[in-house]
Amino acid sequence: MGTIVEYTDQKPPRNEYPKRIISPTRALPICFTDMEEIGTAQREERWIFQYRRCRECGFTVRLVLREIPDTALLAGLRRALQNSLMRNSPEL
């Protein structure tokens, strides 16, 4: 997964969403209680994610909200499970 976040301590934090976000390399203790959502949830391949940024220092993370199921894989697993649960009963 690529990201628009550039982690550096050489530049001041900056929110240029959706092009890029410049973030400090380390979070502060306050960061995870004072995070704001940046933009809306986005999809990349099989992942839904959203950026969250500290209102105090600008530390930013890409938070994966959920994975999109692989429908072909699930269908194959269902078939395998159905076949494994079928009984071969002897004919009378």
Short mmCIF file of the C-alpha atoms (twelve columns), coordinates in Angstrom:
data_MODEL
# 
_entry.id   MODEL 
# 
loop_
_atom_site.group_PDB 
_atom_site.id 
_atom_site.type_symbol 
_atom_site.label_atom_id 
_atom_site.label_alt_id 
_atom_site.label_comp_id 
_atom_site.label_asym_id 
_atom_site.label_seq_id 
_atom_site.Cartn_x 
_atom_site.Cartn_y 
_atom_site.Cartn_z 
_atom_site.pdbx_PDB_model_num 
ATOM 1  C CA . MET A 1  0.000   0.000   0.000  1 
ATOM 2  C CA . GLY A 2  1.356   3.368   -0.951 1 
ATOM 3  C CA . THR A 3  0.800   6.443   1.159  1 
ATOM 4  C CA . ILE A 4  0.647   10.211  0.729  1 
ATOM 5  C CA . VAL A 5  2.262   10.722  4.139  1 
ATOM 6  C CA . GLU A 6  5.864   11.907  4.220  1 
ATOM 7  C CA . TYR A 7  7.425   11.267  7.629  1 
ATOM 8  C CA . THR A 8  10.192  13.757  8.378  1 
ATOM 9  C CA . ASP A 9  11.456  15.969  11.170 1 
ATOM 10 C CA . GLN A 10 13.230  18.246  8.670  1 
ATOM 11 C CA . LYS A 11 10.027  19.986  7.505  1 
ATOM 12 C CA . PRO A 12 7.135   21.469  9.467  1 
ATOM 13 C CA . PRO A 13 3.918   19.383  9.580  1 
ATOM 14 C CA . ARG A 14 1.560   20.254  6.762  1 
ATOM 15 C CA . ASN A 15 -1.813  18.959  5.590  1 
ATOM 16 C CA . GLU A 16 -2.064  19.144  1.802  1 
ATOM 17 C CA . TYR A 17 -4.655  16.380  1.582  1 
ATOM 18 C CA . PRO A 18 -5.356  14.732  -0.866 1 
ATOM 19 C CA . LYS A 19 -1.953  15.346  -2.499 1 
ATOM 20 C CA . ARG A 20 0.297   14.772  0.510  1 
ATOM 21 C CA . ILE A 21 0.657   15.154  4.252  1 
ATOM 22 C CA . ILE A 22 3.921   15.976  5.989  1 
ATOM 23 C CA . SER A 23 4.059   14.353  9.405  1 
ATOM 24 C CA . PRO A 24 6.593   14.221  12.251 1 
ATOM 25 C CA . THR A 25 8.283   10.835  12.563 1 
ATOM 26 C CA . ARG A 26 7.127   10.243  16.154 1 
ATOM 27 C CA . ALA A 27 3.806   10.506  17.913 1 
ATOM 28 C CA . LEU A 28 3.379   12.399  21.167 1 
ATOM 29 C CA . PRO A 29 1.389   10.961  24.092 1 
ATOM 30 C CA . ILE A 30 -1.555  13.244  23.214 1 
ATOM 31 C CA . CYS A 31 -1.716  12.125  19.584 1 
ATOM 32 C CA . PHE A 32 -4.010  9.148   19.948 1 
ATOM 33 C CA . THR A 33 -6.601  10.979  22.029 1 
ATOM 34 C CA . ASP A 34 -6.704  14.037  19.772 1 
ATOM 35 C CA . MET A 35 -6.777  12.577  16.250 1 
ATOM 36 C CA . GLU A 36 -9.050  13.938  13.539 1 
ATOM 37 C CA . GLU A 37 -10.165 12.155  10.396 1 
ATOM 38 C CA . ILE A 38 -8.709  13.535  7.175  1 
ATOM 39 C CA . GLY A 39 -10.909 13.101  4.118  1 
ATOM 40 C CA . THR A 40 -13.224 10.168  3.599  1 
ATOM 41 C CA . ALA A 41 -12.592 6.446   3.662  1 
ATOM 42 C CA . GLN A 42 -10.763 5.261   0.549  1 
ATOM 43 C CA . ARG A 43 -10.237 1.933   -1.144 1 
ATOM 44 C CA . GLU A 44 -6.953  0.508   -2.389 1 
ATOM 45 C CA . GLU A 45 -6.905  -3.045  -3.684 1 
ATOM 46 C CA . ARG A 46 -8.707  -5.036  -0.967 1 
ATOM 47 C CA . TRP A 47 -8.398  -2.472  1.842  1 
ATOM 48 C CA . ILE A 48 -10.577 0.371   3.100  1 
ATOM 49 C CA . PHE A 49 -8.511  2.997   4.923  1 
ATOM 50 C CA . GLN A 50 -8.586  6.565   6.187  1 
ATOM 51 C CA . TYR A 51 -5.949  9.034   7.312  1 
ATOM 52 C CA . ARG A 52 -6.001  10.335  10.876 1 
ATOM 53 C CA . ARG A 53 -3.959  13.313  12.036 1 
ATOM 54 C CA . CYS A 54 -3.140  14.760  15.463 1 
ATOM 55 C CA . ARG A 55 -4.617  18.229  15.937 1 
ATOM 56 C CA . GLU A 56 -1.682  19.226  18.163 1 
ATOM 57 C CA . CYS A 57 1.487   18.130  16.371 1 
ATOM 58 C CA . GLY A 58 0.374   16.887  12.938 1 
ATOM 59 C CA . PHE A 59 1.440   13.249  13.392 1 
ATOM 60 C CA . THR A 60 -0.496  11.239  10.787 1 
ATOM 61 C CA . VAL A 61 -1.321  7.567   10.394 1 
ATOM 62 C CA . ARG A 62 -3.079  5.568   7.725  1 
ATOM 63 C CA . LEU A 63 -5.684  3.549   9.566  1 
ATOM 64 C CA . VAL A 64 -6.960  0.388   7.882  1 
ATOM 65 C CA . LEU A 65 -10.678 0.223   8.607  1 
ATOM 66 C CA . ARG A 66 -11.387 -3.179  7.060  1 
ATOM 67 C CA . GLU A 67 -10.416 -5.697  4.429  1 
ATOM 68 C CA . ILE A 68 -12.641 -6.365  1.444  1 
ATOM 69 C CA . PRO A 69 -13.209 -10.129 1.203  1 
ATOM 70 C CA . ASP A 70 -11.814 -12.005 -1.785 1 
ATOM 71 C CA . THR A 71 -15.048 -13.446 -3.212 1 
ATOM 72 C CA . ALA A 72 -13.313 -16.072 -5.368 1 
ATOM 73 C CA . LEU A 73 -11.350 -17.363 -2.378 1 
ATOM 74 C CA . LEU A 74 -14.472 -17.458 -0.196 1 
ATOM 75 C CA . ALA A 75 -16.422 -19.356 -2.865 1 
ATOM 76 C CA . GLY A 76 -13.630 -21.944 -3.095 1 
ATOM 77 C CA . LEU A 77 -13.546 -22.340 0.679  1 
ATOM 78 C CA . ARG A 78 -17.331 -22.792 0.795  1 
ATOM 79 C CA . ARG A 79 -17.162 -25.519 -1.859 1 
ATOM 80 C CA . ALA A 80 -14.332 -27.287 -0.025 1 
ATOM 81 C CA . LEU A 81 -16.259 -27.140 3.248  1 
ATOM 82 C CA . GLN A 82 -19.457 -28.451 1.644  1 
ATOM 83 C CA . ASN A 83 -17.556 -31.330 0.034  1 
ATOM 84 C CA . SER A 84 -15.784 -32.214 3.275  1 
ATOM 85 C CA . LEU A 85 -19.078 -32.383 5.184  1 
ATOM 86 C CA . MET A 86 -20.828 -34.659 2.679  1 
ATOM 87 C CA . ARG A 87 -21.190 -38.241 3.829  1 
ATOM 88 C CA . ASN A 88 -20.626 -41.203 1.598  1 
ATOM 89 C CA . SER A 89 -23.369 -43.474 2.882  1 
ATOM 90 C CA . PRO A 90 -23.305 -47.071 1.720  1 
ATOM 91 C CA . GLU A 91 -26.087 -48.121 -0.589 1 
ATOM 92 C CA . LEU A 92 -28.539 -50.631 0.833  1 
# 
